[in-house]
Amino acid sequence: SCHTTCTSLKNCCKDYKEYCVQVFPYSGSILGGTDFIVLDTSFNKSSAILCRFNSNINTVGYVDENSRGHCISPLLYETGWVPLLVSSDNGTTFSRVGTWLSVHTGKLDAHFKATLVNSTKWQYYGTPDVGGFLRMTWNTSLVRAERVNVEVWGYRETGKPYTDNWQGEWHYLYSLAKDQPNNGSFSFLPKPAVNGFSSWELGSLRISPSTNPDGTWNVQAAWTEDHALAWHLEERFRQNSKVWALEKCLAWDQLENQLPNFLSEILDCPCTLAQARADTGRFHTDYGCDIEKGSVCTYHPGCVHCVRAIQASPTYAAGQQCCYDSNGTQVLTGDSIGGSTPDRAHDWGSAPFQKPPRVPGQSHWVYDVLSFYYCCLWSDNCHFYFKHRPSTGCRRYQPPGSAVVFGDPHFITFDGVSYSFNGHGEYTLMTSAKKRLTIQGRTEPVNATKLTAVAMKETSSDVIEVRLVGGHTGLEVLQNQKTLSFSEQSWIDLHGVFVFSPTSTNVTVMFPSGAGVEVRLREGTMTTTVLLPQEFKDSTLGLLGKMNGDANDDLILSNGQLVRNLTNPEELFSFGASWAVSNQSALFTYDSEYLLNTYYYAPRHDHRFVPVFSVPESPDDPLANQAYEICTGEGAQYCRYDILVGRSPRMGNATKVSFQSHISLVEDLKQVISCGRLSPPNNGKKEGTTYFQGAKVQLSCNDDYTLKGSAERICQENGQWSGKDTSCVLPSNLAAIVAGSVIGAMALIVIITTIVLHSRKQNRYCIFSRCIINMHPSISKMHYPHNTCFIL
């Protein structure tokens, strides 16, 4: 067999590793340039290595002094796993098969890219008071050469938006420096680009061996992140960056007026920071404003954390960004330049990638970021930007439902029913025929039982399995039965699913429906939380219950019968056993003799295993005192069970933590009533930028104006503001004075105009009379003084 499980089952073809290749490193920048080794395969010195990516992009490789084959990753326009074929005869045959992980520049580990030192200075260069030398650094191991060139590459999108001829393209522009020592650092004093290259406003710098001709594609290189090329823009930008940027802003405004409106199809933001961080199925940390990394929010001043909607919108592939202040309140563009902004192009791109607006990173730069520089950062015209990118607010936001499995194992359903089921086998945790999502769990005996693996799939997505590794000290993630490595990247784009694993004890799986599955390892036990959007309402079945807000019909057997007595452990045990999976529906991986014999060749529910249904109470139990001390408060019964039956105080404490974490999660996800942003009246102002139930907004008028309506408005439970709409008007006596002044001014203007016109008429007559006198010298000028008109 050449199946991915053959290695652990020891039944692989003899040449399995020779032709089913692994590479190191397995990932690199979407911009390419990563030199990787083909593992477990030896090549001849005469081998002509050629690598083919995605069936249509070839890069030339080489054989090193240790007979190892190397290839260079190419410039791609997509992220995620890309099919890889390797040839040793210059492309005549491609007998070796593997994959390559292409990574968004913003998500790429810092080790794999060049760094712009003080990146803010790079992107403001040429604006008032920003100048001097710029510096960049890189890991010299990324470019194996003694001397390097530093090249400028530009990106642009051409063709009519939303048509077949809409294309994105990278181009080599020029070299900043050639034949520089590869010492990991380069500094230079920027100058405006010549030969028209300053018209390229977005791009990246590439460090590559000096032995390559200028602009050679797909060579070993280190790239910076894509950025605004402020430092090479034309001299006119440096002379008056605000005027230059305003022209660009106005041109962008005109373009946006012609493009379709994408705002109606994007998600509303979560109302609070707590909701945003809890809704992990639909929103994920924006790397440009992360509270865990010091809240450096260049584009959102005043905010401490932003999240992005994980999925692009269905028609226009648009994105949503939501930002929050230190109080945990969403910041809106109507109140602050740092407010939440939607995106015409999702920053992370979306399948099938390749073409705008789906090109990861770059499409977002072209349509959403450069325009922010034009209108907001390089000039003071943010009103143009916010006209097209207004915050959507959170009035339509519906928090997801949540359910959890933890401990030995215990369950809390979507509607809040809590119970224990200690069966041994593989069971359906949750299934939805409507959304075609299935999540399964595997339990193993440990005095009682505990969850040791979770497998899941939505529609035609990859199958994702998260399971305990040997020794139960970490989590292992499998994609279609093949182990995924997160040693290089913490986020991996897969087919129909995303997986995020920042540590070996923390995995989050995200599906296009907005469903999220969080797996956390605590003291050797897996806590699995499932988050489902409200679109799943009335469509879920399984051990996590029927999500409809009614706890009375939560637990339904696979045959449709309802559990009547939730306090009867035997009846609950029968309920759980009914949800054992079949061989045909199982999503798990069986890559060991133990798993094959225990689950695959055996009944999926072990009828021989009978758990302890009640907690034994004995004052002589050596763990009784620890159970008493550890297990306090709500959920104590589950903690006591895991200590006294599972015989593990550490497991009991982990159960307590998991229970409390879920209670906190439910609290964070509670619905928040929002009345929507309240604008200040014309000729007035307001105090207060919180618009949730109970919030107060004070309204007042500028000098010489009187407030009409309510000076204070309160957000009510029905989502409406109290009081009457507020306006600022002129007082009646002041209005009369102003009206009189206006009339007087108009009368004065009429009088002056009349005098001027009369004077001009008289002057014309005088001139005419003088002409008559000059023509008739017999008329004595003495009888007609200089200022007298001769009237005919």
PDB file of C-alpha atoms in Angstrom, residues 256-448:
ATOM      1  CA  GLU A 256     -15.621  53.428  -6.140  1.00  0.00           C
ATOM      2  CA  ASN A 257     -18.732  55.243  -7.357  1.00  0.00           C
ATOM      3  CA  GLN A 258     -18.652  53.019 -10.432  1.00  0.00           C
ATOM      4  CA  LEU A 259     -18.063  49.689  -8.653  1.00  0.00           C
ATOM      5  CA  PRO A 260     -20.803  47.453  -7.213  1.00  0.00           C
ATOM      6  CA  ASN A 261     -21.777  47.802  -3.559  1.00  0.00           C
ATOM      7  CA  PHE A 262     -20.495  44.847  -1.542  1.00  0.00           C
ATOM      8  CA  LEU A 263     -21.521  46.084   1.916  1.00  0.00           C
ATOM      9  CA  SER A 264     -24.875  44.329   2.051  1.00  0.00           C
ATOM     10  CA  GLU A 265     -23.368  40.827   1.877  1.00  0.00           C
ATOM     11  CA  ILE A 266     -20.720  41.024   4.592  1.00  0.00           C
ATOM     12  CA  LEU A 267     -21.187  39.951   8.217  1.00  0.00           C
ATOM     13  CA  ASP A 268     -21.956  42.465  10.903  1.00  0.00           C
ATOM     14  CA  CYS A 269     -19.191  42.786  13.483  1.00  0.00           C
ATOM     15  CA  PRO A 270     -19.428  41.379  16.991  1.00  0.00           C
ATOM     16  CA  CYS A 271     -20.479  44.169  19.340  1.00  0.00           C
ATOM     17  CA  THR A 272     -17.756  43.645  21.940  1.00  0.00           C
ATOM     18  CA  LEU A 273     -14.138  42.556  22.038  1.00  0.00           C
ATOM     19  CA  ALA A 274     -15.186  39.600  24.191  1.00  0.00           C
ATOM     20  CA  GLN A 275     -17.616  38.434  21.498  1.00  0.00           C
ATOM     21  CA  ALA A 276     -15.045  38.973  18.754  1.00  0.00           C
ATOM     22  CA  ARG A 277     -12.426  36.854  20.495  1.00  0.00           C
ATOM     23  CA  ALA A 278     -14.949  34.166  21.434  1.00  0.00           C
ATOM     24  CA  ASP A 279     -16.534  33.735  17.982  1.00  0.00           C
ATOM     25  CA  THR A 280     -13.567  31.760  16.638  1.00  0.00           C
ATOM     26  CA  GLY A 281     -15.563  30.038  13.917  1.00  0.00           C
ATOM     27  CA  ARG A 282     -16.203  33.289  12.036  1.00  0.00           C
ATOM     28  CA  PHE A 283     -13.583  35.807  13.208  1.00  0.00           C
ATOM     29  CA  HIS A 284      -9.830  35.624  13.693  1.00  0.00           C
ATOM     30  CA  THR A 285      -7.175  38.011  14.961  1.00  0.00           C
ATOM     31  CA  ASP A 286      -6.016  40.626  12.458  1.00  0.00           C
ATOM     32  CA  TYR A 287      -2.231  40.448  12.539  1.00  0.00           C
ATOM     33  CA  GLY A 288      -2.016  44.212  12.048  1.00  0.00           C
ATOM     34  CA  CYS A 289      -3.675  44.945  15.419  1.00  0.00           C
ATOM     35  CA  ASP A 290      -3.226  42.170  17.966  1.00  0.00           C
ATOM     36  CA  ILE A 291      -3.689  42.671  21.711  1.00  0.00           C
ATOM     37  CA  GLU A 292      -1.462  39.657  22.329  1.00  0.00           C
ATOM     38  CA  LYS A 293       1.414  41.398  20.536  1.00  0.00           C
ATOM     39  CA  GLY A 294       1.208  44.836  22.101  1.00  0.00           C
ATOM     40  CA  SER A 295      -1.696  46.339  20.129  1.00  0.00           C
ATOM     41  CA  VAL A 296       0.416  48.027  17.462  1.00  0.00           C
ATOM     42  CA  CYS A 297      -2.514  49.261  15.382  1.00  0.00           C
ATOM     43  CA  THR A 298      -0.983  51.510  12.704  1.00  0.00           C
ATOM     44  CA  TYR A 299      -4.154  51.756  10.632  1.00  0.00           C
ATOM     45  CA  HIS A 300      -6.520  51.871  13.607  1.00  0.00           C
ATOM     46  CA  PRO A 301      -5.241  54.420  16.135  1.00  0.00           C
ATOM     47  CA  GLY A 302      -7.085  54.248  19.428  1.00  0.00           C
ATOM     48  CA  CYS A 303      -7.832  50.540  19.086  1.00  0.00           C
ATOM     49  CA  VAL A 304      -6.254  47.650  20.977  1.00  0.00           C
ATOM     50  CA  HIS A 305      -7.435  44.698  18.899  1.00  0.00           C
ATOM     51  CA  CYS A 306      -8.977  43.943  15.517  1.00  0.00           C
ATOM     52  CA  VAL A 307     -10.405  40.777  14.008  1.00  0.00           C
ATOM     53  CA  ARG A 308     -11.240  39.807  10.452  1.00  0.00           C
ATOM     54  CA  ALA A 309     -14.115  37.734   9.187  1.00  0.00           C
ATOM     55  CA  ILE A 310     -12.513  34.429   8.240  1.00  0.00           C
ATOM     56  CA  GLN A 311     -14.578  33.799   5.124  1.00  0.00           C
ATOM     57  CA  ALA A 312     -14.816  36.149   2.152  1.00  0.00           C
ATOM     58  CA  SER A 313     -18.317  37.201   1.108  1.00  0.00           C
ATOM     59  CA  PRO A 314     -20.007  34.932  -1.464  1.00  0.00           C
ATOM     60  CA  THR A 315     -20.352  37.181  -4.517  1.00  0.00           C
ATOM     61  CA  TYR A 316     -17.699  39.882  -4.294  1.00  0.00           C
ATOM     62  CA  ALA A 317     -15.091  38.069  -2.118  1.00  0.00           C
ATOM     63  CA  ALA A 318     -15.194  41.029   0.260  1.00  0.00           C
ATOM     64  CA  GLY A 319     -13.907  41.086   3.820  1.00  0.00           C
ATOM     65  CA  GLN A 320     -14.931  42.505   7.165  1.00  0.00           C
ATOM     66  CA  GLN A 321     -12.652  44.035   9.777  1.00  0.00           C
ATOM     67  CA  CYS A 322     -13.800  44.847  13.312  1.00  0.00           C
ATOM     68  CA  CYS A 323     -11.761  46.920  15.773  1.00  0.00           C
ATOM     69  CA  TYR A 324     -12.178  47.568  19.499  1.00  0.00           C
ATOM     70  CA  ASP A 325     -10.918  50.052  22.065  1.00  0.00           C
ATOM     71  CA  SER A 326      -9.527  49.410  25.544  1.00  0.00           C
ATOM     72  CA  ASN A 327     -13.069  49.280  26.939  1.00  0.00           C
ATOM     73  CA  GLY A 328     -13.893  46.389  24.630  1.00  0.00           C
ATOM     74  CA  THR A 329     -16.307  48.495  22.566  1.00  0.00           C
ATOM     75  CA  GLN A 330     -16.393  48.450  18.787  1.00  0.00           C
ATOM     76  CA  VAL A 331     -14.937  51.611  17.270  1.00  0.00           C
ATOM     77  CA  LEU A 332     -16.917  53.082  14.370  1.00  0.00           C
ATOM     78  CA  THR A 333     -15.592  55.232  11.539  1.00  0.00           C
ATOM     79  CA  GLY A 334     -18.248  57.844  12.226  1.00  0.00           C
ATOM     80  CA  ASP A 335     -16.539  58.498  15.548  1.00  0.00           C
ATOM     81  CA  SER A 336     -12.867  57.797  14.883  1.00  0.00           C
ATOM     82  CA  ILE A 337     -10.317  57.408  12.104  1.00  0.00           C
ATOM     83  CA  GLY A 338      -9.410  54.126  13.799  1.00  0.00           C
ATOM     84  CA  GLY A 339     -12.854  52.627  13.291  1.00  0.00           C
ATOM     85  CA  SER A 340     -13.770  49.230  11.881  1.00  0.00           C
ATOM     86  CA  THR A 341     -13.716  49.108   8.091  1.00  0.00           C
ATOM     87  CA  PRO A 342     -15.048  46.573   5.587  1.00  0.00           C
ATOM     88  CA  ASP A 343     -12.866  45.552   2.644  1.00  0.00           C
ATOM     89  CA  ARG A 344     -13.688  45.252  -1.041  1.00  0.00           C
ATOM     90  CA  ALA A 345     -11.048  42.511  -1.211  1.00  0.00           C
ATOM     91  CA  HIS A 346     -10.538  40.100   1.692  1.00  0.00           C
ATOM     92  CA  ASP A 347      -6.975  40.453   2.956  1.00  0.00           C
ATOM     93  CA  TRP A 348      -6.444  36.685   3.059  1.00  0.00           C
ATOM     94  CA  GLY A 349      -7.913  36.135  -0.395  1.00  0.00           C
ATOM     95  CA  SER A 350     -10.365  33.364  -1.184  1.00  0.00           C
ATOM     96  CA  ALA A 351     -10.555  30.303  -3.378  1.00  0.00           C
ATOM     97  CA  PRO A 352      -9.979  29.914  -6.277  1.00  0.00           C
ATOM     98  CA  PHE A 353      -7.492  32.788  -5.766  1.00  0.00           C
ATOM     99  CA  GLN A 354      -5.346  33.688  -8.850  1.00  0.00           C
ATOM    100  CA  LYS A 355      -7.436  36.684 -10.026  1.00  0.00           C
ATOM    101  CA  PRO A 356      -8.629  39.911  -8.411  1.00  0.00           C
ATOM    102  CA  PRO A 357     -10.232  40.529  -6.028  1.00  0.00           C
ATOM    103  CA  ARG A 358      -9.213  37.123  -4.645  1.00  0.00           C
ATOM    104  CA  VAL A 359      -5.411  37.463  -4.805  1.00  0.00           C
ATOM    105  CA  PRO A 360      -4.280  37.116  -1.163  1.00  0.00           C
ATOM    106  CA  GLY A 361      -2.924  40.329   0.269  1.00  0.00           C
ATOM    107  CA  GLN A 362      -2.351  42.273  -2.925  1.00  0.00           C
ATOM    108  CA  SER A 363      -5.972  42.789  -4.002  1.00  0.00           C
ATOM    109  CA  HIS A 364      -6.702  44.090  -0.526  1.00  0.00           C
ATOM    110  CA  TRP A 365      -3.786  46.500  -0.785  1.00  0.00           C
ATOM    111  CA  VAL A 366      -4.949  47.830  -4.143  1.00  0.00           C
ATOM    112  CA  TYR A 367      -8.581  48.463  -3.204  1.00  0.00           C
ATOM    113  CA  ASP A 368      -8.572  49.019   0.542  1.00  0.00           C
ATOM    114  CA  VAL A 369      -5.148  49.950   1.895  1.00  0.00           C
ATOM    115  CA  LEU A 370      -3.550  52.276  -0.667  1.00  0.00           C
ATOM    116  CA  SER A 371      -6.759  54.272  -0.704  1.00  0.00           C
ATOM    117  CA  PHE A 372      -6.513  54.593   3.093  1.00  0.00           C
ATOM    118  CA  TYR A 373      -3.039  56.054   2.615  1.00  0.00           C
ATOM    119  CA  TYR A 374      -4.329  58.496  -0.018  1.00  0.00           C
ATOM    120  CA  CYS A 375      -7.297  59.747   1.958  1.00  0.00           C
ATOM    121  CA  CYS A 376      -6.335  59.302   5.608  1.00  0.00           C
ATOM    122  CA  LEU A 377      -2.616  58.789   6.231  1.00  0.00           C
ATOM    123  CA  TRP A 378      -1.012  60.952   3.543  1.00  0.00           C
ATOM    124  CA  SER A 379      -3.763  63.598   3.582  1.00  0.00           C
ATOM    125  CA  ASP A 380      -6.642  64.662   5.825  1.00  0.00           C
ATOM    126  CA  ASN A 381      -9.576  63.532   3.699  1.00  0.00           C
ATOM    127  CA  CYS A 382     -10.825  60.474   5.506  1.00  0.00           C
ATOM    128  CA  HIS A 383     -14.446  61.407   4.815  1.00  0.00           C
ATOM    129  CA  PHE A 384     -13.937  60.201   1.238  1.00  0.00           C
ATOM    130  CA  TYR A 385     -12.631  56.867   2.455  1.00  0.00           C
ATOM    131  CA  PHE A 386     -15.304  56.343   5.076  1.00  0.00           C
ATOM    132  CA  LYS A 387     -18.018  57.169   2.549  1.00  0.00           C
ATOM    133  CA  HIS A 388     -17.147  53.893   0.798  1.00  0.00           C
ATOM    134  CA  ARG A 389     -15.829  51.948   3.809  1.00  0.00           C
ATOM    135  CA  PRO A 390     -18.228  52.782   6.664  1.00  0.00           C
ATOM    136  CA  SER A 391     -18.336  50.621   9.760  1.00  0.00           C
ATOM    137  CA  THR A 392     -21.267  48.233   9.574  1.00  0.00           C
ATOM    138  CA  GLY A 393     -21.825  48.205  13.319  1.00  0.00           C
ATOM    139  CA  CYS A 394     -23.278  45.193  15.109  1.00  0.00           C
ATOM    140  CA  ARG A 395     -27.063  45.543  15.137  1.00  0.00           C
ATOM    141  CA  ARG A 396     -27.503  42.417  12.981  1.00  0.00           C
ATOM    142  CA  TYR A 397     -24.814  40.380  14.734  1.00  0.00           C
ATOM    143  CA  GLN A 398     -26.064  37.080  16.122  1.00  0.00           C
ATOM    144  CA  PRO A 399     -23.653  35.268  18.472  1.00  0.00           C
ATOM    145  CA  PRO A 400     -23.048  31.582  17.771  1.00  0.00           C
ATOM    146  CA  GLY A 401     -24.371  28.783  19.913  1.00  0.00           C
ATOM    147  CA  SER A 402     -21.774  26.867  21.891  1.00  0.00           C
ATOM    148  CA  ALA A 403     -21.489  23.356  23.274  1.00  0.00           C
ATOM    149  CA  VAL A 404     -18.621  21.519  24.938  1.00  0.00           C
ATOM    150  CA  VAL A 405     -17.204  18.089  25.747  1.00  0.00           C
ATOM    151  CA  PHE A 406     -14.690  17.897  28.590  1.00  0.00           C
ATOM    152  CA  GLY A 407     -13.256  15.675  31.269  1.00  0.00           C
ATOM    153  CA  ASP A 408     -14.374  12.099  31.712  1.00  0.00           C
ATOM    154  CA  PRO A 409     -16.304  12.997  29.420  1.00  0.00           C
ATOM    155  CA  HIS A 410     -19.055  15.446  30.347  1.00  0.00           C
ATOM    156  CA  PHE A 411     -21.279  17.372  27.956  1.00  0.00           C
ATOM    157  CA  ILE A 412     -22.985  20.756  27.916  1.00  0.00           C
ATOM    158  CA  THR A 413     -25.316  21.041  24.940  1.00  0.00           C
ATOM    159  CA  PHE A 414     -26.074  24.079  22.786  1.00  0.00           C
ATOM    160  CA  ASP A 415     -29.181  24.711  24.874  1.00  0.00           C
ATOM    161  CA  GLY A 416     -27.385  24.332  28.199  1.00  0.00           C
ATOM    162  CA  VAL A 417     -28.259  20.759  29.204  1.00  0.00           C
ATOM    163  CA  SER A 418     -25.361  19.171  31.103  1.00  0.00           C
ATOM    164  CA  TYR A 419     -24.827  15.436  31.558  1.00  0.00           C
ATOM    165  CA  SER A 420     -22.168  12.714  31.518  1.00  0.00           C
ATOM    166  CA  PHE A 421     -21.750   9.878  29.055  1.00  0.00           C
ATOM    167  CA  ASN A 422     -18.902   7.454  29.666  1.00  0.00           C
ATOM    168  CA  GLY A 423     -19.251   5.105  26.743  1.00  0.00           C
ATOM    169  CA  HIS A 424     -16.225   3.547  25.091  1.00  0.00           C
ATOM    170  CA  GLY A 425     -16.235   3.913  21.330  1.00  0.00           C
ATOM    171  CA  GLU A 426     -16.721   6.416  18.494  1.00  0.00           C
ATOM    172  CA  TYR A 427     -19.792   8.638  18.505  1.00  0.00           C
ATOM    173  CA  THR A 428     -21.448  11.479  16.640  1.00  0.00           C
ATOM    174  CA  LEU A 429     -20.981  14.613  18.675  1.00  0.00           C
ATOM    175  CA  MET A 430     -22.940  16.739  16.253  1.00  0.00           C
ATOM    176  CA  THR A 431     -24.375  16.395  12.762  1.00  0.00           C
ATOM    177  CA  SER A 432     -26.398  18.726  10.578  1.00  0.00           C
ATOM    178  CA  ALA A 433     -27.931  17.441   7.362  1.00  0.00           C
ATOM    179  CA  LYS A 434     -28.887  20.996   6.437  1.00  0.00           C
ATOM    180  CA  LYS A 435     -25.292  22.259   6.576  1.00  0.00           C
ATOM    181  CA  ARG A 436     -23.667  18.882   5.841  1.00  0.00           C
ATOM    182  CA  LEU A 437     -21.391  19.200   8.860  1.00  0.00           C
ATOM    183  CA  THR A 438     -20.433  16.178  10.965  1.00  0.00           C
ATOM    184  CA  ILE A 439     -18.240  16.095  14.074  1.00  0.00           C
ATOM    185  CA  GLN A 440     -17.325  12.768  15.680  1.00  0.00           C
ATOM    186  CA  GLY A 441     -15.581  11.908  18.941  1.00  0.00           C
ATOM    187  CA  ARG A 442     -13.562   8.905  20.090  1.00  0.00           C
ATOM    188  CA  THR A 443     -13.353   7.868  23.758  1.00  0.00           C
ATOM    189  CA  GLU A 444     -10.902   5.524  25.445  1.00  0.00           C
ATOM    190  CA  PRO A 445     -11.022   3.913  28.895  1.00  0.00           C
ATOM    191  CA  VAL A 446      -9.091   5.506  31.756  1.00  0.00           C
ATOM    192  CA  ASN A 447     -10.929   4.106  34.804  1.00  0.00           C
ATOM    193  CA  ALA A 448     -13.947   5.755  33.204  1.00  0.00           C
TER     194      ALA A 448
END
